[in-house]
Amino acid sequence: MQAQQATLHQQLEKEESQLRTSYPNTIKHDYKFSVPAKDPFHITAIYHDDRFTYIEARPQEAPSVYEVKDGKPSLIQYEFDPKTGRYTIDKILDDGYVRVGKSELKFHRENS
């Protein structure tokens, strides 16, 4: 039983090492966005990996996030980590915007 546990532990360590090595290659910074004159969002980056879209920001107030498909906006859910300032959206967005009140910041993925 100890031999099996040791083998499993080694296998897990190998898989974790492979993931740590390959994961940075999955991150794509291919979003374009323009910061409005009055910027309540303080977005510094928008990027994605193979599964999620991330927005790095320090907003004054949490914005609503919208996905735009076929010209129609749809409010989407996200998770926000106040420690890192990272919004995590559980899919890859091509077009969208964030909004607080009347302020809006549109973004678009260039390689979609």
Short mmCIF file of N, CA, C and O in Angstrom, two decimals:
data_model
loop_
_atom_site.label_atom_id
_atom_site.label_comp_id
_atom_site.label_asym_id
_atom_site.label_seq_id
_atom_site.Cartn_x
_atom_site.Cartn_y
_atom_site.Cartn_z
N MET A 1 0.82 -1.18 0.00
CA MET A 1 0.00 0.00 0.00
C MET A 1 0.88 1.26 0.00
O MET A 1 0.57 2.23 -0.69
N GLN A 2 1.96 1.26 0.78
CA GLN A 2 2.86 2.41 0.80
C GLN A 2 3.52 2.61 -0.56
O GLN A 2 3.72 3.74 -0.99
N ALA A 3 3.83 1.52 -1.23
CA ALA A 3 4.45 1.61 -2.55
C ALA A 3 3.48 2.26 -3.54
O ALA A 3 3.88 3.10 -4.36
N GLN A 4 2.21 1.88 -3.45
CA GLN A 4 1.19 2.47 -4.33
C GLN A 4 1.04 3.97 -4.05
O GLN A 4 0.94 4.77 -4.98
N GLN A 5 1.02 4.33 -2.78
CA GLN A 5 0.90 5.74 -2.41
C GLN A 5 2.10 6.53 -2.90
O GLN A 5 1.96 7.65 -3.40
N ALA A 6 3.27 5.98 -2.78
CA ALA A 6 4.48 6.66 -3.25
C ALA A 6 4.45 6.85 -4.76
O ALA A 6 4.79 7.91 -5.28
N THR A 7 4.00 5.82 -5.47
CA THR A 7 3.89 5.91 -6.93
C THR A 7 2.87 6.97 -7.32
O THR A 7 3.12 7.79 -8.22
N LEU A 8 1.73 6.99 -6.67
CA LEU A 8 0.69 8.00 -6.95
C LEU A 8 1.20 9.40 -6.64
O LEU A 8 0.95 10.34 -7.40
N HIS A 9 1.91 9.54 -5.54
CA HIS A 9 2.46 10.84 -5.16
C HIS A 9 3.44 11.33 -6.22
O HIS A 9 3.41 12.50 -6.61
N GLN A 10 4.31 10.47 -6.69
CA GLN A 10 5.27 10.84 -7.74
C GLN A 10 4.55 11.24 -9.02
O GLN A 10 4.92 12.19 -9.69
N GLN A 11 3.52 10.48 -9.37
CA GLN A 11 2.75 10.77 -10.58
C GLN A 11 2.06 12.14 -10.46
O GLN A 11 2.08 12.93 -11.41
N LEU A 12 1.48 12.44 -9.32
CA LEU A 12 0.85 13.73 -9.10
C LEU A 12 1.85 14.88 -9.18
O LEU A 12 1.57 15.92 -9.77
N GLU A 13 3.02 14.69 -8.59
CA GLU A 13 4.06 15.71 -8.66
C GLU A 13 4.50 15.97 -10.10
O GLU A 13 4.70 17.11 -10.51
N LYS A 14 4.62 14.90 -10.89
CA LYS A 14 5.00 15.04 -12.29
C LYS A 14 3.93 15.80 -13.07
O LYS A 14 4.24 16.70 -13.85
N GLU A 15 2.66 15.45 -12.87
CA GLU A 15 1.56 16.13 -13.57
C GLU A 15 1.48 17.60 -13.17
O GLU A 15 1.25 18.46 -14.01
N GLU A 16 1.68 17.89 -11.89
CA GLU A 16 1.65 19.27 -11.41
C GLU A 16 2.78 20.07 -12.04
O GLU A 16 2.60 21.21 -12.48
N SER A 17 3.94 19.48 -12.13
CA SER A 17 5.09 20.15 -12.75
C SER A 17 4.83 20.44 -14.22
O SER A 17 5.13 21.52 -14.72
N GLN A 18 4.25 19.48 -14.93
CA GLN A 18 3.92 19.68 -16.34
C GLN A 18 2.90 20.80 -16.51
O GLN A 18 3.01 21.62 -17.43
N LEU A 19 1.90 20.84 -15.65
CA LEU A 19 0.88 21.88 -15.71
C LEU A 19 1.50 23.25 -15.46
O LEU A 19 1.23 24.21 -16.19
N ARG A 20 2.34 23.37 -14.45
CA ARG A 20 3.00 24.65 -14.15
C ARG A 20 3.87 25.12 -15.32
O ARG A 20 3.98 26.30 -15.59
N THR A 21 4.47 24.18 -16.02
CA THR A 21 5.32 24.52 -17.15
C THR A 21 4.51 24.95 -18.36
O THR A 21 4.83 25.91 -19.04
N SER A 22 3.41 24.27 -18.64
CA SER A 22 2.63 24.54 -19.85
C SER A 22 1.58 25.63 -19.67
O SER A 22 1.20 26.28 -20.65
N TYR A 23 1.09 25.88 -18.45
CA TYR A 23 -0.01 26.83 -18.25
C TYR A 23 0.28 28.24 -18.77
O TYR A 23 -0.57 28.81 -19.46
N PRO A 24 1.45 28.82 -18.52
CA PRO A 24 1.69 30.17 -19.04
C PRO A 24 1.53 30.29 -20.55
O PRO A 24 1.17 31.34 -21.06
N ASN A 25 1.74 29.21 -21.27
CA ASN A 25 1.58 29.24 -22.73
C ASN A 25 0.13 29.32 -23.15
O ASN A 25 -0.16 29.61 -24.32
N THR A 26 -0.81 29.05 -22.25
CA THR A 26 -2.23 29.10 -22.60
C THR A 26 -2.82 30.50 -22.40
O THR A 26 -3.93 30.76 -22.85
N ILE A 27 -2.11 31.40 -21.75
CA ILE A 27 -2.62 32.74 -21.48
C ILE A 27 -2.44 33.61 -22.72
O ILE A 27 -1.36 33.69 -23.28
N LYS A 28 -3.54 34.25 -23.11
CA LYS A 28 -3.52 35.12 -24.30
C LYS A 28 -4.00 36.52 -23.91
O LYS A 28 -5.07 36.69 -23.33
N HIS A 29 -3.18 37.51 -24.23
CA HIS A 29 -3.51 38.92 -23.98
C HIS A 29 -3.92 39.55 -25.31
O HIS A 29 -3.21 40.38 -25.84
N ASP A 30 -5.05 39.13 -25.86
CA ASP A 30 -5.44 39.59 -27.19
C ASP A 30 -6.70 40.45 -27.19
O ASP A 30 -7.43 40.50 -28.17
N TYR A 31 -6.94 41.14 -26.09
CA TYR A 31 -8.09 42.05 -26.00
C TYR A 31 -7.65 43.50 -26.22
O TYR A 31 -6.57 43.90 -25.78
N LYS A 32 -8.50 44.24 -26.88
CA LYS A 32 -8.30 45.68 -27.07
C LYS A 32 -9.40 46.40 -26.33
O LYS A 32 -10.57 45.97 -26.36
N PHE A 33 -9.05 47.48 -25.64
CA PHE A 33 -10.04 48.31 -24.96
C PHE A 33 -9.49 49.71 -24.83
O PHE A 33 -8.29 49.93 -24.83
N SER A 34 -10.41 50.67 -24.76
CA SER A 34 -10.04 52.09 -24.60
C SER A 34 -10.57 52.57 -23.27
O SER A 34 -11.73 52.36 -22.94
N VAL A 35 -9.72 53.24 -22.54
CA VAL A 35 -10.10 53.75 -21.22
C VAL A 35 -10.86 55.07 -21.40
O VAL A 35 -10.37 55.97 -22.09
N PRO A 36 -12.06 55.19 -20.81
CA PRO A 36 -12.81 56.44 -20.94
C PRO A 36 -12.14 57.58 -20.17
O PRO A 36 -11.31 57.35 -19.27
N ALA A 37 -12.51 58.83 -20.51
CA ALA A 37 -11.92 60.01 -19.86
C ALA A 37 -12.12 59.95 -18.35
O ALA A 37 -11.18 60.14 -17.58
N LYS A 38 -13.33 59.70 -17.91
CA LYS A 38 -13.60 59.48 -16.49
C LYS A 38 -13.61 57.97 -16.30
O LYS A 38 -14.54 57.30 -16.72
N ASP A 39 -12.57 57.46 -15.67
CA ASP A 39 -12.36 56.02 -15.58
C ASP A 39 -12.68 55.47 -14.19
O ASP A 39 -11.82 55.46 -13.32
N PRO A 40 -13.91 54.97 -13.98
CA PRO A 40 -14.22 54.38 -12.68
C PRO A 40 -13.77 52.92 -12.57
O PRO A 40 -13.90 52.31 -11.53
N PHE A 41 -13.24 52.35 -13.66
CA PHE A 41 -12.93 50.92 -13.71
C PHE A 41 -11.49 50.59 -13.30
O PHE A 41 -11.25 49.58 -12.66
N HIS A 42 -10.54 51.40 -13.75
CA HIS A 42 -9.12 51.17 -13.48
C HIS A 42 -8.68 49.78 -13.93
O HIS A 42 -8.01 49.05 -13.20
N ILE A 43 -9.08 49.41 -15.15
CA ILE A 43 -8.70 48.12 -15.73
C ILE A 43 -7.28 48.21 -16.26
O ILE A 43 -6.93 49.13 -17.00
N THR A 44 -6.46 47.24 -15.86
CA THR A 44 -5.08 47.21 -16.32
C THR A 44 -4.84 46.12 -17.35
O THR A 44 -3.89 46.21 -18.13
N ALA A 45 -5.69 45.07 -17.37
CA ALA A 45 -5.50 43.99 -18.33
C ALA A 45 -6.78 43.18 -18.48
O ALA A 45 -7.55 43.04 -17.53
N ILE A 46 -6.97 42.67 -19.69
CA ILE A 46 -8.02 41.70 -19.97
C ILE A 46 -7.35 40.58 -20.76
O ILE A 46 -6.66 40.84 -21.75
N TYR A 47 -7.51 39.34 -20.31
CA TYR A 47 -6.86 38.21 -20.96
C TYR A 47 -7.65 36.94 -20.71
O TYR A 47 -8.64 36.95 -19.97
N HIS A 48 -7.25 35.85 -21.35
CA HIS A 48 -7.94 34.58 -21.15
C HIS A 48 -6.93 33.44 -21.23
O HIS A 48 -5.82 33.59 -21.73
N ASP A 49 -7.36 32.32 -20.69
CA ASP A 49 -6.61 31.08 -20.87
C ASP A 49 -7.51 30.15 -21.68
O ASP A 49 -8.37 30.64 -22.42
N ASP A 50 -7.37 28.88 -21.57
CA ASP A 50 -8.19 27.94 -22.35
C ASP A 50 -9.63 27.83 -21.85
O ASP A 50 -10.46 27.26 -22.54
N ARG A 51 -9.94 28.39 -20.68
CA ARG A 51 -11.28 28.20 -20.11
C ARG A 51 -11.95 29.48 -19.61
O ARG A 51 -13.17 29.55 -19.60
N PHE A 52 -11.19 30.46 -19.16
CA PHE A 52 -11.76 31.62 -18.49
C PHE A 52 -11.27 32.93 -19.09
O PHE A 52 -10.20 32.98 -19.69
N THR A 53 -12.06 33.99 -18.88
CA THR A 53 -11.64 35.35 -19.18
C THR A 53 -11.35 36.02 -17.85
O THR A 53 -12.08 35.83 -16.88
N TYR A 54 -10.29 36.82 -17.81
CA TYR A 54 -9.88 37.52 -16.59
C TYR A 54 -9.82 39.01 -16.87
O TYR A 54 -9.34 39.43 -17.92
N ILE A 55 -10.27 39.79 -15.91
CA ILE A 55 -10.15 41.24 -15.98
C ILE A 55 -9.44 41.69 -14.72
O ILE A 55 -9.90 41.39 -13.61
N GLU A 56 -8.31 42.36 -14.88
CA GLU A 56 -7.55 42.89 -13.75
C GLU A 56 -7.96 44.35 -13.57
O GLU A 56 -7.84 45.14 -14.52
N ALA A 57 -8.44 44.71 -12.39
CA ALA A 57 -8.94 46.07 -12.19
C ALA A 57 -8.97 46.43 -10.71
O ALA A 57 -8.96 45.57 -9.84
N ARG A 58 -9.04 47.72 -10.46
CA ARG A 58 -9.22 48.27 -9.12
C ARG A 58 -10.35 49.31 -9.21
O ARG A 58 -10.11 50.51 -9.11
N PRO A 59 -11.58 48.84 -9.43
CA PRO A 59 -12.68 49.78 -9.63
C PRO A 59 -13.10 50.46 -8.33
O PRO A 59 -12.92 49.92 -7.23
N GLN A 60 -13.68 51.65 -8.49
CA GLN A 60 -14.24 52.35 -7.34
C GLN A 60 -15.50 51.63 -6.88
O GLN A 60 -15.82 51.61 -5.70
N GLU A 61 -16.23 51.05 -7.84
CA GLU A 61 -17.47 50.34 -7.58
C GLU A 61 -17.50 49.14 -8.53
O GLU A 61 -17.08 49.25 -9.68
N ALA A 62 -17.99 48.00 -8.07
CA ALA A 62 -18.00 46.80 -8.91
C ALA A 62 -18.91 47.01 -10.12
O ALA A 62 -20.08 47.33 -9.98
N PRO A 63 -18.35 46.82 -11.32
CA PRO A 63 -19.16 47.02 -12.53
C PRO A 63 -19.99 45.78 -12.87
O PRO A 63 -19.72 44.68 -12.40
N SER A 64 -20.97 45.98 -13.72
CA SER A 64 -21.68 44.88 -14.35
C SER A 64 -20.86 44.50 -15.58
O SER A 64 -20.26 45.36 -16.22
N VAL A 65 -20.83 43.21 -15.91
CA VAL A 65 -20.09 42.75 -17.07
C VAL A 65 -21.09 42.17 -18.07
O VAL A 65 -21.95 41.37 -17.70
N TYR A 66 -20.96 42.60 -19.32
CA TYR A 66 -21.86 42.17 -20.38
C TYR A 66 -21.08 41.50 -21.49
O TYR A 66 -20.00 41.97 -21.86
N GLU A 67 -21.65 40.44 -22.03
CA GLU A 67 -21.12 39.81 -23.23
C GLU A 67 -22.00 40.28 -24.39
O GLU A 67 -23.23 40.35 -24.25
N VAL A 68 -21.39 40.60 -25.53
CA VAL A 68 -22.15 41.00 -26.70
C VAL A 68 -22.01 39.90 -27.75
O VAL A 68 -20.91 39.59 -28.18
N LYS A 69 -23.15 39.31 -28.12
CA LYS A 69 -23.19 38.29 -29.17
C LYS A 69 -24.28 38.68 -30.15
O LYS A 69 -25.40 39.00 -29.74
N ASP A 70 -23.95 38.64 -31.43
CA ASP A 70 -24.90 39.01 -32.48
C ASP A 70 -25.49 40.39 -32.23
O ASP A 70 -26.67 40.64 -32.47
N GLY A 71 -24.67 41.29 -31.69
CA GLY A 71 -25.09 42.67 -31.46
C GLY A 71 -25.97 42.87 -30.24
O GLY A 71 -26.42 43.98 -29.97
N LYS A 72 -26.22 41.81 -29.48
CA LYS A 72 -27.12 41.90 -28.31
C LYS A 72 -26.32 41.68 -27.03
O LYS A 72 -25.63 40.67 -26.89
N PRO A 73 -26.44 42.62 -26.08
CA PRO A 73 -25.73 42.45 -24.80
C PRO A 73 -26.47 41.50 -23.87
O PRO A 73 -27.70 41.40 -23.88
N SER A 74 -25.69 40.79 -23.09
CA SER A 74 -26.23 39.87 -22.11
C SER A 74 -25.42 39.99 -20.83
O SER A 74 -24.20 39.85 -20.84
N LEU A 75 -26.10 40.28 -19.73
CA LEU A 75 -25.43 40.40 -18.43
C LEU A 75 -24.88 39.04 -18.04
O LEU A 75 -25.58 38.03 -18.14
N ILE A 76 -23.63 38.99 -17.60
CA ILE A 76 -23.03 37.71 -17.21
C ILE A 76 -22.52 37.78 -15.77
O ILE A 76 -22.24 38.85 -15.24
N GLN A 77 -22.39 36.62 -15.18
CA GLN A 77 -21.90 36.52 -13.81
C GLN A 77 -20.38 36.35 -13.82
O GLN A 77 -19.80 35.86 -14.79
N TYR A 78 -19.78 36.75 -12.71
CA TYR A 78 -18.34 36.63 -12.56
C TYR A 78 -18.02 36.47 -11.09
O TYR A 78 -18.87 36.70 -10.23
N GLU A 79 -16.79 36.07 -10.82
CA GLU A 79 -16.28 36.04 -9.45
C GLU A 79 -15.24 37.14 -9.34
O GLU A 79 -14.50 37.39 -10.29
N PHE A 80 -15.20 37.79 -8.20
CA PHE A 80 -14.23 38.85 -7.98
C PHE A 80 -13.43 38.56 -6.73
O PHE A 80 -13.98 38.25 -5.69
N ASP A 81 -12.11 38.65 -6.86
CA ASP A 81 -11.21 38.47 -5.72
C ASP A 81 -10.67 39.85 -5.34
O ASP A 81 -9.82 40.39 -6.06
N PRO A 82 -11.14 40.45 -4.25
CA PRO A 82 -10.70 41.80 -3.88
C PRO A 82 -9.21 41.87 -3.53
O PRO A 82 -8.61 42.93 -3.64
N LYS A 83 -8.62 40.77 -3.14
CA LYS A 83 -7.19 40.78 -2.80
C LYS A 83 -6.33 41.00 -4.04
O LYS A 83 -5.33 41.71 -3.99
N THR A 84 -6.72 40.37 -5.16
CA THR A 84 -5.93 40.47 -6.38
C THR A 84 -6.50 41.49 -7.37
O THR A 84 -5.81 41.88 -8.31
N GLY A 85 -7.77 41.86 -7.18
CA GLY A 85 -8.42 42.75 -8.14
C GLY A 85 -8.75 42.03 -9.44
O GLY A 85 -8.87 42.63 -10.49
N ARG A 86 -8.94 40.72 -9.37
CA ARG A 86 -9.18 39.92 -10.57
C ARG A 86 -10.64 39.47 -10.66
O ARG A 86 -11.17 38.86 -9.75
N TYR A 87 -11.24 39.79 -11.79
CA TYR A 87 -12.56 39.27 -12.13
C TYR A 87 -12.35 38.01 -12.95
O TYR A 87 -11.55 38.00 -13.89
N THR A 88 -13.06 36.95 -12.63
CA THR A 88 -12.96 35.69 -13.37
C THR A 88 -14.32 35.37 -13.95
O THR A 88 -15.31 35.26 -13.22
N ILE A 89 -14.36 35.22 -15.26
CA ILE A 89 -15.58 34.90 -15.99
C ILE A 89 -15.42 33.49 -16.52
O ILE A 89 -14.39 33.17 -17.13
N ASP A 90 -16.42 32.64 -16.31
CA ASP A 90 -16.25 31.21 -16.59
C ASP A 90 -16.38 30.80 -18.06
O ASP A 90 -16.76 29.68 -18.36
N LYS A 91 -16.02 31.70 -18.96
CA LYS A 91 -15.93 31.37 -20.37
C LYS A 91 -15.06 32.41 -21.07
O LYS A 91 -14.74 33.45 -20.48
N ILE A 92 -14.69 32.13 -22.30
CA ILE A 92 -13.89 33.08 -23.06
C ILE A 92 -14.84 34.02 -23.79
O ILE A 92 -15.67 33.58 -24.58
N LEU A 93 -14.71 35.31 -23.51
CA LEU A 93 -15.54 36.32 -24.15
C LEU A 93 -14.83 36.85 -25.39
O LEU A 93 -13.62 37.05 -25.38
N ASP A 94 -15.60 37.13 -26.43
CA ASP A 94 -15.04 37.76 -27.63
C ASP A 94 -15.28 39.26 -27.60
O ASP A 94 -14.38 40.04 -27.86
N ASP A 95 -16.50 39.66 -27.32
CA ASP A 95 -16.88 41.07 -27.25
C ASP A 95 -17.68 41.30 -25.99
O ASP A 95 -18.49 40.46 -25.59
N GLY A 96 -17.49 42.47 -25.39
CA GLY A 96 -18.26 42.78 -24.21
C GLY A 96 -17.96 44.17 -23.71
O GLY A 96 -17.25 44.95 -24.36
N TYR A 97 -18.51 44.46 -22.56
CA TYR A 97 -18.23 45.73 -21.91
C TYR A 97 -18.53 45.63 -20.43
O TYR A 97 -19.24 44.72 -19.98
N VAL A 98 -17.94 46.53 -19.68
CA VAL A 98 -18.23 46.68 -18.26
C VAL A 98 -18.93 48.02 -18.09
O VAL A 98 -18.67 48.97 -18.84
N ARG A 99 -19.83 48.11 -17.13
CA ARG A 99 -20.60 49.32 -16.94
C ARG A 99 -20.84 49.58 -15.46
O ARG A 99 -21.14 48.69 -14.70
N VAL A 100 -20.70 50.86 -15.12
CA VAL A 100 -21.09 51.38 -13.81
C VAL A 100 -21.85 52.66 -14.09
O VAL A 100 -21.28 53.60 -14.68
N GLY A 101 -23.12 52.70 -13.73
CA GLY A 101 -23.92 53.89 -14.02
C GLY A 101 -23.93 54.15 -15.51
O GLY A 101 -24.26 53.28 -16.31
N LYS A 102 -23.53 55.35 -15.90
CA LYS A 102 -23.48 55.71 -17.33
C LYS A 102 -22.10 55.47 -17.94
O LYS A 102 -21.92 55.60 -19.14
N SER A 103 -21.11 55.12 -17.12
CA SER A 103 -19.76 54.87 -17.62
C SER A 103 -19.67 53.45 -18.18
O SER A 103 -20.17 52.50 -17.59
N GLU A 104 -18.99 53.34 -19.31
CA GLU A 104 -18.89 52.06 -19.99
C GLU A 104 -17.51 51.91 -20.61
O GLU A 104 -16.95 52.87 -21.12
N LEU A 105 -16.97 50.71 -20.55
CA LEU A 105 -15.70 50.40 -21.19
C LEU A 105 -15.92 49.15 -22.04
O LEU A 105 -16.21 48.08 -21.50
N LYS A 106 -15.81 49.30 -23.36
CA LYS A 106 -15.99 48.17 -24.29
C LYS A 106 -14.66 47.48 -24.50
O LYS A 106 -13.61 48.10 -24.49
N PHE A 107 -14.73 46.15 -24.72
CA PHE A 107 -13.53 45.39 -25.06
C PHE A 107 -13.86 44.41 -26.18
O PHE A 107 -15.00 44.02 -26.38
N HIS A 108 -12.81 44.05 -26.91
CA HIS A 108 -12.95 43.14 -28.06
C HIS A 108 -11.71 42.27 -28.15
O HIS A 108 -10.59 42.75 -28.02
N ARG A 109 -11.94 41.00 -28.39
CA ARG A 109 -10.83 40.06 -28.57
C ARG A 109 -10.40 40.09 -30.03
O ARG A 109 -11.20 39.84 -30.93
N GLU A 110 -9.14 40.38 -30.27
CA GLU A 110 -8.62 40.53 -31.63
C GLU A 110 -8.53 39.23 -32.40
O GLU A 110 -8.76 39.20 -33.58
N ASN A 111 -8.20 38.14 -31.74
CA ASN A 111 -7.98 36.86 -32.42
C ASN A 111 -9.15 35.91 -32.28
O ASN A 111 -8.98 34.72 -32.16
N SER A 112 -10.37 36.45 -32.27
CA SER A 112 -11.54 35.58 -32.08
C SER A 112 -12.02 35.00 -33.38
O SER A 112 -11.66 35.38 -34.44
#
